[in-house]
Amino acid sequence: MPNTRISPTLLALALGAAFPMQAAVAQAAPAPEAKKDVSQLEAVIVTGSRRAENLKEVPLSISAIKSEELDTYNASGQDVRTLSGRVPSLNIESDYGRTFPRFYVRGLGNTDFDMNASQPVGLVYDDVVQESIALKGFPVFDMEQVELLRGPQGTLFGRNSPAGVMKFDSAKPGKRLEGFANFSYGRWNSANLEAAVNVPLNQDWQMRVAGIVQRQDNRVHNPLPDATSDLEGYNDKALRLQAAYKNGGFSALFKVQARDFKGTATTFRANIIKRGSNDLVDGYDDSYYPTDGYNSQTLKSSEVSARLRWDFDGMSLYSITAHDRAKFYSRGDVDGGFGCRFCGIPDGPKYSPSGSTTPYPSVIPFDSQTADGIPYLRQTTQEFRLQSNTSDPLQWIAGLYYFNEKLQVDSFNFDSFAPGDPQNGYAVQHQEAKSWAAFGNVNFAVTPDFKIRGGLRYTNDKKDFDAVRTWTPGKANNVDIIGPFFAHPSSSNWSWDLGANYNVDKATSLFARVATGYRAPSIQGRVLFGDSISIANSEKVLSIEAGFKADLLDNTARISGTVFKYRVKDMQLTAGSGSTNQNRLVNAAKAEGQGFEIDAQAIIARDWRTTLGFSYNDTKIKDPNLFVLPCGNAGFQFLEANTGCTVLDPAGPLAGTVSINGNPLPRAPKVVWNWTLKYSTSLGAGELTVLTDWAYKDKYNMFLYEAVEYRAKSALEGGLRVGYGWNNGKYEVAAYSRNITNHRQVVAAIDFDNLTGIVNEPRSYGVQFKASF
């Protein structure tokens, strides 16, 4: 069970000036005297092109999430998944809970749950690529800005970014002594403390320390003995220390950050979907679920990095060096229920909150409890970049990039019905990935209003992989060893992009962009329940987009719009085996997507502001020769448990397979929109602020095949925050609620055993206090 106390050590570090940290933009504590002009919208400055540029000057579809919005979303202790749907064409989900998020942009993503899975959406945290899913979930705190770059980004960002890039930039050290502490307390004794202190040491050195502690009691009770009794609690801590140095033409930014997570993994619930529909079963109880399994999760990660810059006459040289480490373990009851019909184990009593017959049977066909771990992960990256620093019409960038990752993945199977709960099988994987790239980018102003830019990148990738499985059938002394398996895929690729931006006038610009993207070969070696590995060849993307960006009504409104179309050749897809807890990687001949995005914000009255984001993504798999196995327990329909799913796809040539040709990509809702409305007014000696935010996701397939039960419903979730600030914004107290309508539905599933589902987060609420100096 997670520790229920907030770490006094971290609080002291966050508040103590003895551990200063880095932040050039003081996100959390603006100077009281630095009053903003609230009658007009501020310019949006983005760095997605590796330069600080006005959003209107960039021929690219970009959305930016500012620090104030992040404060609102994080109030209840949310993790990075809270950003899902907050900007157009973005979806984020996880089968592991607060760890291992999976990102989807314009429908492109990867549902693979293995520890060495790759994703087509790159994640860059403070200029450092976070390739492993063990690194992608680092808490979002003390941020300057978050940017979503849509479409292929391979020419400037180098690791598997054919769908786009999520770019996180933390607050940098500044030259003022300042800081803040932001504390919230809410339902299930959840507590969220975020704090930062910025200290200028002398003329050359500034430092900033920031930390976050997030914890919550377990909120799901399990009545069964010999199992984890309470679920869904967590204790998540992270710390970041930065030091900035500048003297003459040399500047440096050094960073150390670390995370320590302890809690439980996602709660899987057996048979909670009504067979023949995608509804929750009658009598579903959010706070209660019987399961005979064990559940625990731990993650520790750290990073050290150095970002160096030398300024010369007409150009600047950048060096970005980083080393990341991680260690992870997660165990869960994958079947989500209790009993074992095919093992001869009796069902036992039927549990419900009142002790009577359960409204939905959680008995299962067969038992499956597994654990996956990363005993070690090492990632080293190095980038050298030389770029112009003049105001000449011609701007350029040239660079070299190196990536090396080493990891071990352990997978375990348990027999929960044997004394001592021994493991009866395990598999071990080793993978080393190496990549190097050379890239360049040119931006030329044909006229002051018409600019063109192009980029080119050569990438070389190689992976070395091995896996072996050891099994003890029937708990006998005999040992069955399968493997070892070896794989050494390699590939190289040229990526390019070409874009143009035209300023119609001072307020309006038009842009167009053609780009290619690339993802290296992937390996699926989770042989715990199988006797072979699978390899997906590299995939390549061609994307075309065009759009506009405009400031309207004397800079009190802003709107941007993009239309796009893309084609993915040899798209890497993850198919469940249909009968075991294992993935298989396949390449689809082609996948296509098209749609549009709208991003808008406006000051609609003196005290009122609003934002609106909307996206439409129509995706389709195009491969008449690709067939997969659907839910593996269609033959178990005679059981009392509501097992089996209703498959909608046509049958394939092999028994039990179905065709997925023409299906949309998994976890890709067609429509995503978000809306916020903010009211601010003077009240007494302070300011009253009321903010409501809403996010909508359309229905989507959970898997490659279509089934009635595994098609997630459309969902609308809203939040509300009411705050009062005084003393020029130095202090604020607020009340908040997330998912205020308490909308509940299945958002993901496990399809190999029974109708096991994962449900979205219930309503949360609490109070918040923030102090700045």
PDB file of N, CA and C in Angstrom, residues 464-545:
ATOM      1  N   ASP A 464      19.868  -5.232 -31.645  1.00  0.00           N
ATOM      2  CA  ASP A 464      20.308  -6.589 -31.325  1.00  0.00           C
ATOM      3  C   ASP A 464      19.432  -7.103 -30.200  1.00  0.00           C
ATOM      4  N   PHE A 465      18.814  -8.258 -30.430  1.00  0.00           N
ATOM      5  CA  PHE A 465      17.778  -8.746 -29.519  1.00  0.00           C
ATOM      6  C   PHE A 465      17.939 -10.237 -29.280  1.00  0.00           C
ATOM      7  N   ASP A 466      17.669 -10.661 -28.041  1.00  0.00           N
ATOM      8  CA  ASP A 466      17.577 -12.084 -27.744  1.00  0.00           C
ATOM      9  C   ASP A 466      16.529 -12.296 -26.664  1.00  0.00           C
ATOM     10  N   ALA A 467      15.921 -13.488 -26.664  1.00  0.00           N
ATOM     11  CA  ALA A 467      14.877 -13.824 -25.688  1.00  0.00           C
ATOM     12  C   ALA A 467      14.890 -15.317 -25.439  1.00  0.00           C
ATOM     13  N   VAL A 468      14.545 -15.716 -24.218  1.00  0.00           N
ATOM     14  CA  VAL A 468      14.455 -17.118 -23.855  1.00  0.00           C
ATOM     15  C   VAL A 468      13.346 -17.288 -22.832  1.00  0.00           C
ATOM     16  N   ARG A 469      12.678 -18.449 -22.871  1.00  0.00           N
ATOM     17  CA  ARG A 469      11.593 -18.730 -21.938  1.00  0.00           C
ATOM     18  C   ARG A 469      11.893 -20.002 -21.156  1.00  0.00           C
ATOM     19  N   THR A 470      11.610 -19.950 -19.867  1.00  0.00           N
ATOM     20  CA  THR A 470      11.749 -21.108 -18.992  1.00  0.00           C
ATOM     21  C   THR A 470      10.403 -21.403 -18.373  1.00  0.00           C
ATOM     22  N   TRP A 471       9.979 -22.659 -18.412  1.00  0.00           N
ATOM     23  CA  TRP A 471       8.631 -23.038 -17.963  1.00  0.00           C
ATOM     24  C   TRP A 471       8.722 -24.274 -17.080  1.00  0.00           C
ATOM     25  N   THR A 472       7.894 -24.345 -16.043  1.00  0.00           N
ATOM     26  CA  THR A 472       7.820 -25.517 -15.178  1.00  0.00           C
ATOM     27  C   THR A 472       6.411 -26.075 -15.246  1.00  0.00           C
ATOM     28  N   PRO A 473       6.114 -26.923 -16.240  1.00  0.00           N
ATOM     29  CA  PRO A 473       4.746 -27.404 -16.433  1.00  0.00           C
ATOM     30  C   PRO A 473       4.234 -28.174 -15.219  1.00  0.00           C
ATOM     31  N   GLY A 474       3.028 -27.836 -14.800  1.00  0.00           N
ATOM     32  CA  GLY A 474       2.363 -28.563 -13.733  1.00  0.00           C
ATOM     33  C   GLY A 474       3.077 -28.505 -12.405  1.00  0.00           C
ATOM     34  N   LYS A 475       3.972 -27.583 -12.219  1.00  0.00           N
ATOM     35  CA  LYS A 475       4.725 -27.434 -10.987  1.00  0.00           C
ATOM     36  C   LYS A 475       5.621 -28.641 -10.702  1.00  0.00           C
ATOM     37  N   ALA A 476       5.925 -29.421 -11.744  1.00  0.00           N
ATOM     38  CA  ALA A 476       6.834 -30.538 -11.563  1.00  0.00           C
ATOM     39  C   ALA A 476       8.271 -30.030 -11.550  1.00  0.00           C
ATOM     40  N   ASN A 477       9.190 -30.927 -11.310  1.00  0.00           N
ATOM     41  CA  ASN A 477      10.585 -30.511 -11.259  1.00  0.00           C
ATOM     42  C   ASN A 477      11.193 -30.341 -12.644  1.00  0.00           C
ATOM     43  N   ASN A 478      10.477 -30.877 -13.649  1.00  0.00           N
ATOM     44  CA  ASN A 478      11.020 -30.726 -14.998  1.00  0.00           C
ATOM     45  C   ASN A 478      10.925 -29.282 -15.459  1.00  0.00           C
ATOM     46  N   VAL A 479      11.891 -28.878 -16.228  1.00  0.00           N
ATOM     47  CA  VAL A 479      11.974 -27.498 -16.721  1.00  0.00           C
ATOM     48  C   VAL A 479      11.985 -27.519 -18.245  1.00  0.00           C
ATOM     49  N   ASP A 480      11.118 -26.719 -18.808  1.00  0.00           N
ATOM     50  CA  ASP A 480      11.002 -26.621 -20.259  1.00  0.00           C
ATOM     51  C   ASP A 480      11.598 -25.286 -20.694  1.00  0.00           C
ATOM     52  N   ILE A 481      12.654 -25.323 -21.492  1.00  0.00           N
ATOM     53  CA  ILE A 481      13.305 -24.102 -21.964  1.00  0.00           C
ATOM     54  C   ILE A 481      13.042 -23.962 -23.462  1.00  0.00           C
ATOM     55  N   ILE A 482      12.526 -22.811 -23.842  1.00  0.00           N
ATOM     56  CA  ILE A 482      12.245 -22.513 -25.244  1.00  0.00           C
ATOM     57  C   ILE A 482      13.095 -21.320 -25.665  1.00  0.00           C
ATOM     58  N   GLY A 483      13.814 -21.496 -26.727  1.00  0.00           N
ATOM     59  CA  GLY A 483      14.724 -20.460 -27.189  1.00  0.00           C
ATOM     60  C   GLY A 483      16.168 -20.919 -26.974  1.00  0.00           C
ATOM     61  N   PRO A 484      17.115 -20.008 -27.025  1.00  0.00           N
ATOM     62  CA  PRO A 484      16.916 -18.564 -27.198  1.00  0.00           C
ATOM     63  C   PRO A 484      16.579 -18.174 -28.640  1.00  0.00           C
ATOM     64  N   PHE A 485      15.922 -17.025 -28.745  1.00  0.00           N
ATOM     65  CA  PHE A 485      15.583 -16.428 -30.029  1.00  0.00           C
ATOM     66  C   PHE A 485      16.478 -15.208 -30.236  1.00  0.00           C
ATOM     67  N   PHE A 486      16.872 -14.983 -31.476  1.00  0.00           N
ATOM     68  CA  PHE A 486      17.745 -13.853 -31.778  1.00  0.00           C
ATOM     69  C   PHE A 486      17.162 -13.048 -32.946  1.00  0.00           C
ATOM     70  N   ALA A 487      17.420 -11.757 -32.927  1.00  0.00           N
ATOM     71  CA  ALA A 487      17.018 -10.889 -34.034  1.00  0.00           C
ATOM     72  C   ALA A 487      17.999  -9.726 -34.112  1.00  0.00           C
ATOM     73  N   HIS A 488      18.310  -9.314 -35.347  1.00  0.00           N
ATOM     74  CA  HIS A 488      19.252  -8.208 -35.559  1.00  0.00           C
ATOM     75  C   HIS A 488      18.753  -7.320 -36.693  1.00  0.00           C
ATOM     76  N   PRO A 489      17.551  -6.761 -36.590  1.00  0.00           N
ATOM     77  CA  PRO A 489      17.053  -5.929 -37.681  1.00  0.00           C
ATOM     78  C   PRO A 489      17.821  -4.615 -37.783  1.00  0.00           C
ATOM     79  N   SER A 490      17.957  -4.134 -38.989  1.00  0.00           N
ATOM     80  CA  SER A 490      18.610  -2.836 -39.218  1.00  0.00           C
ATOM     81  C   SER A 490      17.941  -2.178 -40.411  1.00  0.00           C
ATOM     82  N   SER A 491      18.072  -0.864 -40.480  1.00  0.00           N
ATOM     83  CA  SER A 491      17.496  -0.128 -41.606  1.00  0.00           C
ATOM     84  C   SER A 491      18.121   1.255 -41.658  1.00  0.00           C
ATOM     85  N   SER A 492      17.948   1.902 -42.788  1.00  0.00           N
ATOM     86  CA  SER A 492      18.371   3.293 -42.947  1.00  0.00           C
ATOM     87  C   SER A 492      17.302   4.016 -43.756  1.00  0.00           C
ATOM     88  N   ASN A 493      17.295   5.335 -43.646  1.00  0.00           N
ATOM     89  CA  ASN A 493      16.211   6.081 -44.284  1.00  0.00           C
ATOM     90  C   ASN A 493      16.616   7.538 -44.503  1.00  0.00           C
ATOM     91  N   TRP A 494      16.098   8.085 -45.605  1.00  0.00           N
ATOM     92  CA  TRP A 494      16.165   9.526 -45.850  1.00  0.00           C
ATOM     93  C   TRP A 494      14.778  10.114 -45.587  1.00  0.00           C
ATOM     94  N   SER A 495      14.696  11.076 -44.674  1.00  0.00           N
ATOM     95  CA  SER A 495      13.447  11.798 -44.414  1.00  0.00           C
ATOM     96  C   SER A 495      13.609  13.237 -44.889  1.00  0.00           C
ATOM     97  N   TRP A 496      12.527  13.827 -45.344  1.00  0.00           N
ATOM     98  CA  TRP A 496      12.602  15.211 -45.809  1.00  0.00           C
ATOM     99  C   TRP A 496      11.272  15.918 -45.554  1.00  0.00           C
ATOM    100  N   ASP A 497      11.329  17.227 -45.547  1.00  0.00           N
ATOM    101  CA  ASP A 497      10.098  18.028 -45.508  1.00  0.00           C
ATOM    102  C   ASP A 497      10.332  19.331 -46.251  1.00  0.00           C
ATOM    103  N   LEU A 498       9.253  19.896 -46.747  1.00  0.00           N
ATOM    104  CA  LEU A 498       9.285  21.160 -47.476  1.00  0.00           C
ATOM    105  C   LEU A 498       8.040  21.940 -47.104  1.00  0.00           C
ATOM    106  N   GLY A 499       8.218  23.177 -46.635  1.00  0.00           N
ATOM    107  CA  GLY A 499       7.089  23.988 -46.200  1.00  0.00           C
ATOM    108  C   GLY A 499       7.225  25.431 -46.644  1.00  0.00           C
ATOM    109  N   ALA A 500       6.114  26.141 -46.613  1.00  0.00           N
ATOM    110  CA  ALA A 500       6.094  27.560 -46.977  1.00  0.00           C
ATOM    111  C   ALA A 500       5.103  28.281 -46.098  1.00  0.00           C
ATOM    112  N   ASN A 501       5.420  29.537 -45.779  1.00  0.00           N
ATOM    113  CA  ASN A 501       4.547  30.370 -44.954  1.00  0.00           C
ATOM    114  C   ASN A 501       4.419  31.743 -45.618  1.00  0.00           C
ATOM    115  N   TYR A 502       3.177  32.202 -45.769  1.00  0.00           N
ATOM    116  CA  TYR A 502       2.934  33.489 -46.432  1.00  0.00           C
ATOM    117  C   TYR A 502       2.062  34.362 -45.537  1.00  0.00           C
ATOM    118  N   ASN A 503       2.575  35.553 -45.221  1.00  0.00           N
ATOM    119  CA  ASN A 503       1.820  36.518 -44.423  1.00  0.00           C
ATOM    120  C   ASN A 503       0.923  37.340 -45.338  1.00  0.00           C
ATOM    121  N   VAL A 504      -0.362  37.079 -45.266  1.00  0.00           N
ATOM    122  CA  VAL A 504      -1.313  37.857 -46.065  1.00  0.00           C
ATOM    123  C   VAL A 504      -1.310  39.300 -45.605  1.00  0.00           C
ATOM    124  N   ASP A 505      -1.292  39.490 -44.310  1.00  0.00           N
ATOM    125  CA  ASP A 505      -1.147  40.804 -43.690  1.00  0.00           C
ATOM    126  C   ASP A 505      -0.549  40.572 -42.310  1.00  0.00           C
ATOM    127  N   LYS A 506      -0.534  41.613 -41.470  1.00  0.00           N
ATOM    128  CA  LYS A 506       0.075  41.471 -40.146  1.00  0.00           C
ATOM    129  C   LYS A 506      -0.666  40.489 -39.258  1.00  0.00           C
ATOM    130  N   ALA A 507      -1.918  40.237 -39.591  1.00  0.00           N
ATOM    131  CA  ALA A 507      -2.732  39.407 -38.710  1.00  0.00           C
ATOM    132  C   ALA A 507      -2.968  38.004 -39.241  1.00  0.00           C
ATOM    133  N   THR A 508      -2.686  37.744 -40.502  1.00  0.00           N
ATOM    134  CA  THR A 508      -3.079  36.474 -41.105  1.00  0.00           C
ATOM    135  C   THR A 508      -1.926  35.864 -41.885  1.00  0.00           C
ATOM    136  N   SER A 509      -1.740  34.569 -41.730  1.00  0.00           N
ATOM    137  CA  SER A 509      -0.727  33.846 -42.503  1.00  0.00           C
ATOM    138  C   SER A 509      -1.311  32.544 -43.024  1.00  0.00           C
ATOM    139  N   LEU A 510      -0.771  32.094 -44.141  1.00  0.00           N
ATOM    140  CA  LEU A 510      -1.134  30.813 -44.740  1.00  0.00           C
ATOM    141  C   LEU A 510       0.105  29.929 -44.778  1.00  0.00           C
ATOM    142  N   PHE A 511      -0.094  28.628 -44.647  1.00  0.00           N
ATOM    143  CA  PHE A 511       1.064  27.740 -44.703  1.00  0.00           C
ATOM    144  C   PHE A 511       0.694  26.436 -45.399  1.00  0.00           C
ATOM    145  N   ALA A 512       1.719  25.756 -45.899  1.00  0.00           N
ATOM    146  CA  ALA A 512       1.573  24.433 -46.489  1.00  0.00           C
ATOM    147  C   ALA A 512       2.848  23.645 -46.213  1.00  0.00           C
ATOM    148  N   ARG A 513       2.691  22.327 -46.102  1.00  0.00           N
ATOM    149  CA  ARG A 513       3.858  21.502 -45.761  1.00  0.00           C
ATOM    150  C   ARG A 513       3.681  20.093 -46.321  1.00  0.00           C
ATOM    151  N   VAL A 514       4.757  19.564 -46.891  1.00  0.00           N
ATOM    152  CA  VAL A 514       4.841  18.168 -47.299  1.00  0.00           C
ATOM    153  C   VAL A 514       6.009  17.558 -46.537  1.00  0.00           C
ATOM    154  N   ALA A 515       5.781  16.405 -45.927  1.00  0.00           N
ATOM    155  CA  ALA A 515       6.832  15.821 -45.096  1.00  0.00           C
ATOM    156  C   ALA A 515       6.766  14.304 -45.135  1.00  0.00           C
ATOM    157  N   THR A 516       7.908  13.689 -44.925  1.00  0.00           N
ATOM    158  CA  THR A 516       7.977  12.236 -44.790  1.00  0.00           C
ATOM    159  C   THR A 516       8.445  11.906 -43.371  1.00  0.00           C
ATOM    160  N   GLY A 517       8.065  10.734 -42.898  1.00  0.00           N
ATOM    161  CA  GLY A 517       8.462  10.269 -41.578  1.00  0.00           C
ATOM    162  C   GLY A 517       8.862   8.816 -41.628  1.00  0.00           C
ATOM    163  N   TYR A 518       9.498   8.352 -40.547  1.00  0.00           N
ATOM    164  CA  TYR A 518      10.083   7.014 -40.551  1.00  0.00           C
ATOM    165  C   TYR A 518      10.119   6.479 -39.133  1.00  0.00           C
ATOM    166  N   ARG A 519       9.807   5.188 -38.977  1.00  0.00           N
ATOM    167  CA  ARG A 519       9.976   4.505 -37.696  1.00  0.00           C
ATOM    168  C   ARG A 519      10.801   3.250 -37.911  1.00  0.00           C
ATOM    169  N   ALA A 520      11.785   3.056 -37.053  1.00  0.00           N
ATOM    170  CA  ALA A 520      12.710   1.934 -37.182  1.00  0.00           C
ATOM    171  C   ALA A 520      12.000   0.608 -36.968  1.00  0.00           C
ATOM    172  N   PRO A 521      12.591  -0.503 -37.389  1.00  0.00           N
ATOM    173  CA  PRO A 521      11.990  -1.814 -37.134  1.00  0.00           C
ATOM    174  C   PRO A 521      11.764  -2.050 -35.637  1.00  0.00           C
ATOM    175  N   SER A 522      10.711  -2.794 -35.319  1.00  0.00           N
ATOM    176  CA  SER A 522      10.356  -3.091 -33.939  1.00  0.00           C
ATOM    177  C   SER A 522      10.357  -4.596 -33.724  1.00  0.00           C
ATOM    178  N   ILE A 523      10.597  -5.008 -32.484  1.00  0.00           N
ATOM    179  CA  ILE A 523      10.649  -6.423 -32.129  1.00  0.00           C
ATOM    180  C   ILE A 523       9.682  -6.672 -30.987  1.00  0.00           C
ATOM    181  N   GLN A 524       8.871  -7.705 -31.107  1.00  0.00           N
ATOM    182  CA  GLN A 524       7.989  -8.137 -30.032  1.00  0.00           C
ATOM    183  C   GLN A 524       8.474  -9.499 -29.576  1.00  0.00           C
ATOM    184  N   GLY A 525       9.055  -9.562 -28.395  1.00  0.00           N
ATOM    185  CA  GLY A 525       9.664 -10.804 -27.939  1.00  0.00           C
ATOM    186  C   GLY A 525       9.106 -11.315 -26.637  1.00  0.00           C
ATOM    187  N   ARG A 526       7.861 -10.971 -26.345  1.00  0.00           N
ATOM    188  CA  ARG A 526       7.250 -11.420 -25.085  1.00  0.00           C
ATOM    189  C   ARG A 526       6.818 -12.881 -25.250  1.00  0.00           C
ATOM    190  N   VAL A 527       7.773 -13.794 -25.120  1.00  0.00           N
ATOM    191  CA  VAL A 527       7.526 -15.206 -25.418  1.00  0.00           C
ATOM    192  C   VAL A 527       7.025 -15.976 -24.198  1.00  0.00           C
ATOM    193  N   LEU A 528       6.529 -15.299 -23.195  1.00  0.00           N
ATOM    194  CA  LEU A 528       6.058 -15.974 -21.990  1.00  0.00           C
ATOM    195  C   LEU A 528       4.982 -16.999 -22.316  1.00  0.00           C
ATOM    196  N   PHE A 529       4.091 -16.676 -23.272  1.00  0.00           N
ATOM    197  CA  PHE A 529       3.029 -17.596 -23.656  1.00  0.00           C
ATOM    198  C   PHE A 529       3.154 -18.051 -25.115  1.00  0.00           C
ATOM    199  N   GLY A 530       4.296 -17.835 -25.721  1.00  0.00           N
ATOM    200  CA  GLY A 530       4.455 -18.190 -27.118  1.00  0.00           C
ATOM    201  C   GLY A 530       5.796 -18.849 -27.359  1.00  0.00           C
ATOM    202  N   ASP A 531       6.010 -19.265 -28.582  1.00  0.00           N
ATOM    203  CA  ASP A 531       7.264 -19.936 -28.915  1.00  0.00           C
ATOM    204  C   ASP A 531       7.942 -19.294 -30.114  1.00  0.00           C
ATOM    205  N   SER A 532       7.667 -18.015 -30.331  1.00  0.00           N
ATOM    206  CA  SER A 532       8.334 -17.295 -31.413  1.00  0.00           C
ATOM    207  C   SER A 532       8.260 -15.805 -31.137  1.00  0.00           C
ATOM    208  N   ILE A 533       9.151 -15.071 -31.783  1.00  0.00           N
ATOM    209  CA  ILE A 533       9.115 -13.624 -31.691  1.00  0.00           C
ATOM    210  C   ILE A 533       8.586 -13.078 -33.009  1.00  0.00           C
ATOM    211  N   SER A 534       8.235 -11.804 -33.016  1.00  0.00           N
ATOM    212  CA  SER A 534       7.773 -11.178 -34.251  1.00  0.00           C
ATOM    213  C   SER A 534       8.523  -9.871 -34.469  1.00  0.00           C
ATOM    214  N   ILE A 535       8.743  -9.549 -35.727  1.00  0.00           N
ATOM    215  CA  ILE A 535       9.486  -8.348 -36.099  1.00  0.00           C
ATOM    216  C   ILE A 535       8.665  -7.572 -37.115  1.00  0.00           C
ATOM    217  N   ALA A 536       8.524  -6.282 -36.888  1.00  0.00           N
ATOM    218  CA  ALA A 536       7.862  -5.411 -37.855  1.00  0.00           C
ATOM    219  C   ALA A 536       8.915  -4.595 -38.580  1.00  0.00           C
ATOM    220  N   ASN A 537       8.834  -4.582 -39.901  1.00  0.00           N
ATOM    221  CA  ASN A 537       9.765  -3.785 -40.689  1.00  0.00           C
ATOM    222  C   ASN A 537       9.513  -2.298 -40.471  1.00  0.00           C
ATOM    223  N   SER A 538      10.451  -1.488 -40.894  1.00  0.00           N
ATOM    224  CA  SER A 538      10.313  -0.041 -40.730  1.00  0.00           C
ATOM    225  C   SER A 538       9.082   0.458 -41.489  1.00  0.00           C
ATOM    226  N   GLU A 539       8.457   1.484 -40.953  1.00  0.00           N
ATOM    227  CA  GLU A 539       7.309   2.094 -41.609  1.00  0.00           C
ATOM    228  C   GLU A 539       7.688   3.492 -42.086  1.00  0.00           C
ATOM    229  N   LYS A 540       7.010   3.946 -43.151  1.00  0.00           N
ATOM    230  CA  LYS A 540       7.300   5.251 -43.728  1.00  0.00           C
ATOM    231  C   LYS A 540       6.005   6.000 -43.982  1.00  0.00           C
ATOM    232  N   VAL A 541       6.033   7.298 -43.701  1.00  0.00           N
ATOM    233  CA  VAL A 541       4.844   8.137 -43.776  1.00  0.00           C
ATOM    234  C   VAL A 541       5.080   9.276 -44.762  1.00  0.00           C
ATOM    235  N   LEU A 542       4.074   9.554 -45.567  1.00  0.00           N
ATOM    236  CA  LEU A 542       4.050  10.749 -46.406  1.00  0.00           C
ATOM    237  C   LEU A 542       2.843  11.575 -45.991  1.00  0.00           C
ATOM    238  N   SER A 543       3.070  12.839 -45.619  1.00  0.00           N
ATOM    239  CA  SER A 543       2.012  13.692 -45.084  1.00  0.00           C
ATOM    240  C   SER A 543       1.961  15.002 -45.853  1.00  0.00           C
ATOM    241  N   ILE A 544       0.742  15.467 -46.129  1.00  0.00           N
ATOM    242  CA  ILE A 544       0.508  16.759 -46.768  1.00  0.00           C
ATOM    243  C   ILE A 544      -0.479  17.539 -45.910  1.00  0.00           C
ATOM    244  N   GLU A 545      -0.184  18.801 -45.644  1.00  0.00           N
ATOM    245  CA  GLU A 545      -1.106  19.624 -44.870  1.00  0.00           C
ATOM    246  C   GLU A 545      -1.026  21.067 -45.315  1.00  0.00           C
TER     247      GLU A 545
END
